[in-house]
PDB file of C-alpha atoms and ligand atoms in Angstrom:
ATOM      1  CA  UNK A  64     -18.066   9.706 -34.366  1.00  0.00           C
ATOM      2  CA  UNK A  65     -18.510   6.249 -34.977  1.00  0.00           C
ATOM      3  CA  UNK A  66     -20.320   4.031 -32.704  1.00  0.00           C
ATOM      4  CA  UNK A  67     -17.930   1.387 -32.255  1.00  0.00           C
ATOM      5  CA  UNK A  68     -15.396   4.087 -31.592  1.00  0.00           C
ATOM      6  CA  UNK A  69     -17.373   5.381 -29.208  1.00  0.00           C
ATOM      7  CA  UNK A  70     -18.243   2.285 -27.505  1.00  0.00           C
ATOM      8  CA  UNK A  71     -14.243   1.368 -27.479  1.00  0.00           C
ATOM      9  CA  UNK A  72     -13.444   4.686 -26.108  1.00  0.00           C
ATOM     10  CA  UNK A  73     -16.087   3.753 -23.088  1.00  0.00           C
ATOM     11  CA  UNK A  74     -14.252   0.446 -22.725  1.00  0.00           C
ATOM     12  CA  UNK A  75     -10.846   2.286 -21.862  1.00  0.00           C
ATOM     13  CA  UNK A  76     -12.411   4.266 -19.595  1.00  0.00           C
ATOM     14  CA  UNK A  77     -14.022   1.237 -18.041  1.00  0.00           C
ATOM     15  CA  UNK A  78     -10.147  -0.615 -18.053  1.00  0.00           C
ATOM     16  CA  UNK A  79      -9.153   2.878 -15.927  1.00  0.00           C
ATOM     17  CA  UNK A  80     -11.527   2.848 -13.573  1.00  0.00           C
ATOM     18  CA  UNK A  81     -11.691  -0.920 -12.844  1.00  0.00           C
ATOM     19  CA  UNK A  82      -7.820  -0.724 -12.398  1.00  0.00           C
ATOM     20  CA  UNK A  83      -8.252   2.218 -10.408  1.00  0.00           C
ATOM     21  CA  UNK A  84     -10.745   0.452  -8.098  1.00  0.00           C
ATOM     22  CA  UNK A  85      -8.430  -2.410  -7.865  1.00  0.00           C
ATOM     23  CA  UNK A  86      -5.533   0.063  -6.390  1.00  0.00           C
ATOM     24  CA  UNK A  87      -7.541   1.457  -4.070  1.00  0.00           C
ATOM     25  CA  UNK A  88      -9.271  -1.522  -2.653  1.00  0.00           C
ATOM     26  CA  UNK A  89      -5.626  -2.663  -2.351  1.00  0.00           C
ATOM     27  CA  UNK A  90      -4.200   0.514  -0.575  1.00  0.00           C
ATOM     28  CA  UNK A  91      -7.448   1.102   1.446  1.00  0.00           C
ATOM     29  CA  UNK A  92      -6.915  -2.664   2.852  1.00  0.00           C
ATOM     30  CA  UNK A  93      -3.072  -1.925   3.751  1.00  0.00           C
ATOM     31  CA  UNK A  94      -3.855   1.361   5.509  1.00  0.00           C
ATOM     32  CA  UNK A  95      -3.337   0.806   9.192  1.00  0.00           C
ATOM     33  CA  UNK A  96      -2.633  -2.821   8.697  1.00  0.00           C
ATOM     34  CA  UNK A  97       0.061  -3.504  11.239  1.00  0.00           C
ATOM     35  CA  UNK A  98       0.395  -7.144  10.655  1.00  0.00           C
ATOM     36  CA  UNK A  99       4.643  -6.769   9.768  1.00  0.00           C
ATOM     37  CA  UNK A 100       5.309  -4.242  12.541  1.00  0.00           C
ATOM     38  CA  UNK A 101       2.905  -6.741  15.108  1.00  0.00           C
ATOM     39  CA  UNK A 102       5.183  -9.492  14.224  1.00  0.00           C
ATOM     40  CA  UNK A 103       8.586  -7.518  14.806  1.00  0.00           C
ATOM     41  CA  UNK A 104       7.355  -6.578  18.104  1.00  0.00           C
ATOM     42  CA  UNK A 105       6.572 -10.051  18.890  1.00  0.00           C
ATOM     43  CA  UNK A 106      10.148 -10.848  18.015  1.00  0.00           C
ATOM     44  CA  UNK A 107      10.980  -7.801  20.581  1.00  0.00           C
ATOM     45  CA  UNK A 108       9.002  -8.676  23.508  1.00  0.00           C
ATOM     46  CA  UNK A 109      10.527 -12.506  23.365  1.00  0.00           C
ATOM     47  CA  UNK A 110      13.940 -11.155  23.348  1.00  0.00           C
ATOM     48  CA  UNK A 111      12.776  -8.935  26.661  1.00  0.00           C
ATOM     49  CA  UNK A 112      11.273 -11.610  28.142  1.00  0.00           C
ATOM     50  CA  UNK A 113      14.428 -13.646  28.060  1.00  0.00           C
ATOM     51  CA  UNK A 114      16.940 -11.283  29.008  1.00  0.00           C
ATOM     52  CA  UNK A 115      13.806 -10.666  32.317  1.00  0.00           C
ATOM     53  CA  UNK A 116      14.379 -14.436  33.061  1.00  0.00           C
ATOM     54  CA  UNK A 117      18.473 -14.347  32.400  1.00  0.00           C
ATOM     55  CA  UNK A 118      18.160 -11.416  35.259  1.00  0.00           C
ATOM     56  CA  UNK A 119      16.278 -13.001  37.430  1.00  0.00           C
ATOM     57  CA  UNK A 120      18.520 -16.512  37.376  1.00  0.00           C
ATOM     58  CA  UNK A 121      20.994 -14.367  37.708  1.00  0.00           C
ATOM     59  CA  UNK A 122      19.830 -12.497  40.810  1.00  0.00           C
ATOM     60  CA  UNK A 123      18.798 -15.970  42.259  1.00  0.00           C
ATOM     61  CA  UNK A 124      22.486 -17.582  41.862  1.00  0.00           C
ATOM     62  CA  UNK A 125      23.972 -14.316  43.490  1.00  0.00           C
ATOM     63  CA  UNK A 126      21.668 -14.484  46.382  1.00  0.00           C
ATOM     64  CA  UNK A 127      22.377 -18.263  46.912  1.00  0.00           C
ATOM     65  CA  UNK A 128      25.872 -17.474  47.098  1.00  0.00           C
ATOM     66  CA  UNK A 129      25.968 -14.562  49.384  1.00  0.00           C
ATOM     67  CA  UNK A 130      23.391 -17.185  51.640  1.00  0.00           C
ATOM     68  CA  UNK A 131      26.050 -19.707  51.142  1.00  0.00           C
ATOM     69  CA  UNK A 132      29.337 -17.585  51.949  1.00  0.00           C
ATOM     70  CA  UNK A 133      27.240 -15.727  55.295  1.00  0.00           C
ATOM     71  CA  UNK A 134      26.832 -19.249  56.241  1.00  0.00           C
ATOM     72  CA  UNK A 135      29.854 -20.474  55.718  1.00  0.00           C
ATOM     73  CA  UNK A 136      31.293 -17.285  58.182  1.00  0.00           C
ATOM     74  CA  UNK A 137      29.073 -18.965  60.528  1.00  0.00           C
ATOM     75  CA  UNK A 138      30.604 -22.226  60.356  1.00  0.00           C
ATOM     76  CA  UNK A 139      34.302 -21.032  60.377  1.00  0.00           C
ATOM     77  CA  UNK A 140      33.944 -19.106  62.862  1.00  0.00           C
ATOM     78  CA  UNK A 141      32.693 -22.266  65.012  1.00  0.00           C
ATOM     79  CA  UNK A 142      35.303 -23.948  63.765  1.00  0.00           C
ATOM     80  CA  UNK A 143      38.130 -21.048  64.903  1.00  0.00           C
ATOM     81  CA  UNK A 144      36.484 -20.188  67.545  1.00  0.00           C
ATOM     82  CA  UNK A 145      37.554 -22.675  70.328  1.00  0.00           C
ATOM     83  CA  UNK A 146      34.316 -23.737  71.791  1.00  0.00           C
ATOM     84  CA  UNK A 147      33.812 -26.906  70.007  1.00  0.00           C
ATOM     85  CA  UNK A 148      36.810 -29.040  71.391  1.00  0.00           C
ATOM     86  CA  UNK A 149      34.953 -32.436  69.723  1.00  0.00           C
ATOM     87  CA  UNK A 150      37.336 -33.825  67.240  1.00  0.00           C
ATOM     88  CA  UNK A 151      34.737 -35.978  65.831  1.00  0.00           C
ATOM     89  CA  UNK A 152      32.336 -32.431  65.461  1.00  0.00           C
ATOM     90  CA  UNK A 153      35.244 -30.606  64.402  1.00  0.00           C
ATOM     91  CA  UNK A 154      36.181 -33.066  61.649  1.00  0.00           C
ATOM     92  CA  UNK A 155      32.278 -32.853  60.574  1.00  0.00           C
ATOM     93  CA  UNK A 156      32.205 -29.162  60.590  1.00  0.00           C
ATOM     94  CA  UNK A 157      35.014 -29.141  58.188  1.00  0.00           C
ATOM     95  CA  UNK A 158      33.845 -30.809  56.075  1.00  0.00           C
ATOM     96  CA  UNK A 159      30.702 -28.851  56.053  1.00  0.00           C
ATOM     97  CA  UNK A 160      32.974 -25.569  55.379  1.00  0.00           C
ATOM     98  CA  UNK A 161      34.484 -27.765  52.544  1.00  0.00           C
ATOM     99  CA  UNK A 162      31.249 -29.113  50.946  1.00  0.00           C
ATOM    100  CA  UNK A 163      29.486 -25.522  51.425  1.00  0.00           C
ATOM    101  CA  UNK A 164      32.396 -23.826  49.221  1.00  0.00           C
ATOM    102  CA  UNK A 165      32.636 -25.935  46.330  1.00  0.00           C
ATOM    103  CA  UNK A 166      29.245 -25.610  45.907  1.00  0.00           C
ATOM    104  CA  UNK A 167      29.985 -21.911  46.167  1.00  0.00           C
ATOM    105  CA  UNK A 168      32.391 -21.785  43.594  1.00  0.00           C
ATOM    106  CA  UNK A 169      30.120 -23.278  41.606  1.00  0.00           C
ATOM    107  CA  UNK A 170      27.251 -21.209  41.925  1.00  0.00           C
ATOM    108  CA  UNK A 171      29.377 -18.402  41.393  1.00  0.00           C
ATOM    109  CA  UNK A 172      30.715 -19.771  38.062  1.00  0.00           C
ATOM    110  CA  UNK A 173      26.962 -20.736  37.103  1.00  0.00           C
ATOM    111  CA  UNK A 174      26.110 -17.102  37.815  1.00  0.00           C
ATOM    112  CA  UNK A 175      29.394 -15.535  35.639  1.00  0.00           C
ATOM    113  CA  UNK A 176      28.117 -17.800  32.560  1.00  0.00           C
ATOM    114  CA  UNK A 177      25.000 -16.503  32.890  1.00  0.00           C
ATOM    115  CA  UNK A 178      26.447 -13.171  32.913  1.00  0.00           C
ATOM    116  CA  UNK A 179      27.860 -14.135  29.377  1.00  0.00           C
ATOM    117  CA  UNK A 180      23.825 -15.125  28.646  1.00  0.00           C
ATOM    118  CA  UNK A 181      22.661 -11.386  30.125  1.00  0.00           C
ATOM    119  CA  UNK A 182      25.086  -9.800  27.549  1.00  0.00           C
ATOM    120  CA  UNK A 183      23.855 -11.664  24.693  1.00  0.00           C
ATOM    121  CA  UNK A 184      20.449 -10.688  25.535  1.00  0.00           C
ATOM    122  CA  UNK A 185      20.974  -7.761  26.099  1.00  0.00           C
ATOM    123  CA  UNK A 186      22.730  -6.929  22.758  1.00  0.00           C
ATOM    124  CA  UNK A 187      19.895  -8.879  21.131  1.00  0.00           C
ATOM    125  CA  UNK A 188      16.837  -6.809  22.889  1.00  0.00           C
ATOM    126  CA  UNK A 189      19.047  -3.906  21.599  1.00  0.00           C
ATOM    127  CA  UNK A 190      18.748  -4.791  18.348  1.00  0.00           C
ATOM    128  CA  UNK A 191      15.135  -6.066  18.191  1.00  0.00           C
ATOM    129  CA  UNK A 192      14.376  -2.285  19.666  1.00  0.00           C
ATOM    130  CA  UNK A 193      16.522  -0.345  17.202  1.00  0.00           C
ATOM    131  CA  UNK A 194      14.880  -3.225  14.055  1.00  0.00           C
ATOM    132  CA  UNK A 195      11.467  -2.355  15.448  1.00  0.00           C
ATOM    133  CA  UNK A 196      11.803   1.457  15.727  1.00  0.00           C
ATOM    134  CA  UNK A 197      13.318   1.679  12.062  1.00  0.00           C
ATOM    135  CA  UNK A 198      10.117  -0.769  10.782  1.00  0.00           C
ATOM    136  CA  UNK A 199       7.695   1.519  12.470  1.00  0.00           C
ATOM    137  CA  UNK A 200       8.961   4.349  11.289  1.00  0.00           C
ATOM    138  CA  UNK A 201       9.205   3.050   7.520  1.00  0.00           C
ATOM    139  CA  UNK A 202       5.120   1.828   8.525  1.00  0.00           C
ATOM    140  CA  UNK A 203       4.741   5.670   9.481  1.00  0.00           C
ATOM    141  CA  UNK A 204       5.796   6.755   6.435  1.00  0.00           C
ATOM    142  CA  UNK A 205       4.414   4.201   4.037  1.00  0.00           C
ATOM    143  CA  UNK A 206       0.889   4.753   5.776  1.00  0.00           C
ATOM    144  CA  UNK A 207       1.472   8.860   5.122  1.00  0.00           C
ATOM    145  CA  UNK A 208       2.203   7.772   1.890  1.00  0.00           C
ATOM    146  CA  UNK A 209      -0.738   5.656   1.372  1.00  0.00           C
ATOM    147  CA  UNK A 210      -3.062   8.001   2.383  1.00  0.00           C
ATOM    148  CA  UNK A 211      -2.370  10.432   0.007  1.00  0.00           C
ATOM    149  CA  UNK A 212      -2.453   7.700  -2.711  1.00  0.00           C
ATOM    150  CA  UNK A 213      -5.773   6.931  -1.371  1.00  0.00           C
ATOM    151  CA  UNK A 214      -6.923  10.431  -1.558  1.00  0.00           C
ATOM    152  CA  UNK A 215      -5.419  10.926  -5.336  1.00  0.00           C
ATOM    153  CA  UNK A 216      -6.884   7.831  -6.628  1.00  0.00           C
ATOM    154  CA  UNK A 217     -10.366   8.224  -4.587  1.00  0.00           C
ATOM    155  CA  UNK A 218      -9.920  12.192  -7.200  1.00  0.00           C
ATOM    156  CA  UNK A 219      -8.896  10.121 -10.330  1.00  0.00           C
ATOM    157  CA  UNK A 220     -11.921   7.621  -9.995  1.00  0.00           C
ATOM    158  CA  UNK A 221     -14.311  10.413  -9.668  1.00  0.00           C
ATOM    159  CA  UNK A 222     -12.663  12.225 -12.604  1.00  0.00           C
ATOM    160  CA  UNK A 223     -13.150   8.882 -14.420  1.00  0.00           C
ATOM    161  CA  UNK A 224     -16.272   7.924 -13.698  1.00  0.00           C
ATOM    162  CA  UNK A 225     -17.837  11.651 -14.968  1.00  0.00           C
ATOM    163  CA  UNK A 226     -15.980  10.952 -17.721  1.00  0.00           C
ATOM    164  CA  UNK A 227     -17.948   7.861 -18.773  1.00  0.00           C
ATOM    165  CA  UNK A 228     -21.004   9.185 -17.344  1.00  0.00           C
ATOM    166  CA  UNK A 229     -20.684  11.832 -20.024  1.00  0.00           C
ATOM    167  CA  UNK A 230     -19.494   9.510 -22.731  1.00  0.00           C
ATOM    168  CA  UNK A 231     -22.156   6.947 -22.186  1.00  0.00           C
ATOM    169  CA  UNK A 232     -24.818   9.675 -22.534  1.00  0.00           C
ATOM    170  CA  UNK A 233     -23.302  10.880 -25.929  1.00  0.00           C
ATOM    171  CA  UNK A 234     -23.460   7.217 -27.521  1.00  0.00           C
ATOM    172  CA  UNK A 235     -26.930   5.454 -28.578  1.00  0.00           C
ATOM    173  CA  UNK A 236     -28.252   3.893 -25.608  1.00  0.00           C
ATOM    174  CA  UNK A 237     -29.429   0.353 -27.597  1.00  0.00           C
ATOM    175  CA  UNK A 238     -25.731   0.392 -28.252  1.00  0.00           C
ATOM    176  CA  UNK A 239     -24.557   1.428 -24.576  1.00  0.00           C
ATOM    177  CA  UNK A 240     -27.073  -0.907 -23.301  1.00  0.00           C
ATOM    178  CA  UNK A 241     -25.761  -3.841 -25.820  1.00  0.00           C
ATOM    179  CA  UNK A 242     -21.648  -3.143 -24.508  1.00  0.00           C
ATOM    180  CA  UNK A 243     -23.234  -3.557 -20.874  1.00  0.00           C
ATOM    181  CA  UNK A 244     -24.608  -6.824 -21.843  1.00  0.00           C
ATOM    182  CA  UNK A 245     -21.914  -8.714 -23.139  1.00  0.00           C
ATOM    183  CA  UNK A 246     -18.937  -6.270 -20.701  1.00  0.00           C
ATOM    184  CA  UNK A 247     -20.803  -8.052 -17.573  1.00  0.00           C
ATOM    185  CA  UNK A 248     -20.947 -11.709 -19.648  1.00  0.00           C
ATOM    186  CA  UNK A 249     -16.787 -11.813 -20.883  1.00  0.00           C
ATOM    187  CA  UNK A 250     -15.553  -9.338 -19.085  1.00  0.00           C
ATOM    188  CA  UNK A 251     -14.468  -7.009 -22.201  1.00  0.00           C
ATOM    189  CA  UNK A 252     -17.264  -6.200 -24.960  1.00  0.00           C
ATOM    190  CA  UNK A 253     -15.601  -4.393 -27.794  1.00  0.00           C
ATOM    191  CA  UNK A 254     -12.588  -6.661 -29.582  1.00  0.00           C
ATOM    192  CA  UNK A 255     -10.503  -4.746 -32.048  1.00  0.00           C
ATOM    193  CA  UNK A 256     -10.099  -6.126 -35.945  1.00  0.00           C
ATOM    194  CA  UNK A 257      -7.010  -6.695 -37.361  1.00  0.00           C
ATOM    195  CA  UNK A 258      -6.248  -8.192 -40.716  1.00  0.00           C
ATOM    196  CA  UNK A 259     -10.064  -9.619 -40.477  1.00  0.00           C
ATOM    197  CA  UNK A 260      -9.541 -11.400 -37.658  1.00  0.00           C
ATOM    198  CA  UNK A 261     -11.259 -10.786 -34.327  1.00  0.00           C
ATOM    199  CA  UNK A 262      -8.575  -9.943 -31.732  1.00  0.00           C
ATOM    200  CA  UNK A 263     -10.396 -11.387 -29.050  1.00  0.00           C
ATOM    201  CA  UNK A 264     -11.169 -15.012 -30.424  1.00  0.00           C
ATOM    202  CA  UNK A 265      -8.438 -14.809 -33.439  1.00  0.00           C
ATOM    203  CA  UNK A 266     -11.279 -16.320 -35.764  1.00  0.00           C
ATOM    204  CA  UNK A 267     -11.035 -14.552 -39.748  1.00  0.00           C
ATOM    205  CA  UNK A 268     -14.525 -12.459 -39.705  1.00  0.00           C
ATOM    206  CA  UNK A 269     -16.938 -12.474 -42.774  1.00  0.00           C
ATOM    207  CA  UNK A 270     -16.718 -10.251 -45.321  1.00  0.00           C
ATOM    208  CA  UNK A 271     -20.526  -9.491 -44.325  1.00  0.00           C
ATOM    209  CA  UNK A 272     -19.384  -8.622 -40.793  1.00  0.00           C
ATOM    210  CA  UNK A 273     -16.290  -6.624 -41.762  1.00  0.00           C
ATOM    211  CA  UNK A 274     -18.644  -4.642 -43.937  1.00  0.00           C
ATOM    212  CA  UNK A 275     -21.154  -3.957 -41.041  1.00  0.00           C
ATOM    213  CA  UNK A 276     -17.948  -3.090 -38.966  1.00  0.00           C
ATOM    214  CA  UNK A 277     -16.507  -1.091 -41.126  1.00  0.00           C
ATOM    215  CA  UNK A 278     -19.276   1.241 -41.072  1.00  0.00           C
ATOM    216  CA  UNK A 279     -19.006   1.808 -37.064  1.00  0.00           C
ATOM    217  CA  UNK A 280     -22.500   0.456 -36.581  1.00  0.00           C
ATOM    218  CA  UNK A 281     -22.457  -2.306 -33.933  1.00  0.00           C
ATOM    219  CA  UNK A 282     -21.636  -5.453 -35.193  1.00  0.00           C
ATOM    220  CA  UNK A 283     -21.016  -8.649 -32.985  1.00  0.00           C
ATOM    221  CA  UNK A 284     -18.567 -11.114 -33.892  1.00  0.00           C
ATOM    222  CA  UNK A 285     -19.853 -14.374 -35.185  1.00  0.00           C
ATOM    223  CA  UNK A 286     -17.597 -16.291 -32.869  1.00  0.00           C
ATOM    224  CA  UNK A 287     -17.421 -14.692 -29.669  1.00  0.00           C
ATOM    225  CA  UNK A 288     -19.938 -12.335 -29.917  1.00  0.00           C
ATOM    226  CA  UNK A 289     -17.715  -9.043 -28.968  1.00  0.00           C
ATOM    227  CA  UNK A 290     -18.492  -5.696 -30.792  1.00  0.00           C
ATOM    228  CA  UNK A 291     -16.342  -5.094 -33.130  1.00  0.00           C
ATOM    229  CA  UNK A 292     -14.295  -2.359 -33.458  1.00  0.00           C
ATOM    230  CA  UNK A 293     -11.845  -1.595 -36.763  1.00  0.00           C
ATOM    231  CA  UNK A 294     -10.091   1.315 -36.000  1.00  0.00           C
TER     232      UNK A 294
HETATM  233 ZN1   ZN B 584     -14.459 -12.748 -31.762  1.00  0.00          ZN
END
């Protein structure tokens, strides 16, 4: 076979197993990256912490009424009870009563709207909990999934890479040794011809080079310096 052919043949095995590398660098850097799932239960344990505090000013408010309404037992029970004759002391100790239970009233309207506020949370922590579980469970499964991607391309680059270990070894090394050169300088060594023009720089070739080429002995182009390849 040809040289050139041979050397073009290596560069599609080298496009393979660079893209192959690329995949797997990618997929090996997502495997057990939590990062999404981290910031969903973020999201979850702010919504918890909330409805904690809601319950808690909620538990406070109750507690300040039920201090309120013992004390204000207390004070009508002064005031019923006949041994404060004082009108002056009895006019102050109603209006003690009277202060003491609007301020009860309002406590215990502060506490139903925070009610309202519990129930809100509550439906939000919900669904936070039921968001995160379905995320982790698609995380599960994309991490199953990229592990045996992992393991199939980790197979394909060995496959590939014994493939251009043999190939390599089949082709003249000056040649194979020339490819490496310019592959690590542009990136891609071999440019195909078309219509005498390199396909890489898109500069019309001499008829001196297209000769050379022709003949599948390794020819560089003038312009760019690729091998060129006519197929
Ligand atoms: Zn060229």
């Amino acid at each position: 076979m040809a040289i050139t052919r041979q050397l073009y043949q290596l560069q599609e095995l080298d496009s393979e197993i660079e893209s192959a590398e690329q995949s797997l660098a990618q997929k090996t850097a997502r495997l057990g990256d939590r990062t999404s799932l981290d910031a969903a239960q973020s999201h979850l344990t702010a919504e918890q912490q909330q409805l904690d505090e809601l319950r808690h000013r909620h538990r406070d408010a109750e507690a300040e009424v039920d201090d309120l309404l013992s004390k204000i037992t207390a004070a009508e029970e002064q005031l019923y009870g006949g041994k404060i004759t004082n009108p002056k002391e009895l006019s102050s100790l109603q209006h003690e009563v009277t202060t003491m239970k609007a301020r009860s009233d309002e406590l215990e309207n502060k506490a139903l709207e925070i009610i309202d506020l519990v129930e809100a949370a509550e439906k939000g922590v919900a669904g936070a909990t039921a968001a995160y579980r379905e995320m982790e469970a698609a995380w599960q499964r994309q991490q199953v999934q990229l592990g045996d991607d992992i393991e199939q391309l980790k197979n394909t680059l060995a496959d590939l890479r014994r493939r251009r270990e043999q190939l390599a070894g089949q082709i003249d090394a000056a040649a194979v040794s020339l490819y490496e050169r310019i592959r690590q300088q542009k990136g891609q060594a071999v440019a195909k011809v078309e219509q005498g023009i390199c396909r890489a720089c898109r500069i019309s070739l001499s008829a001196s080079a297209l000769q050379k080429a022709r003949s599948g002995q390794p020819v560089q182009c003038g312009t760019c310096g690729r091998i060129l390849f006519i197929s």
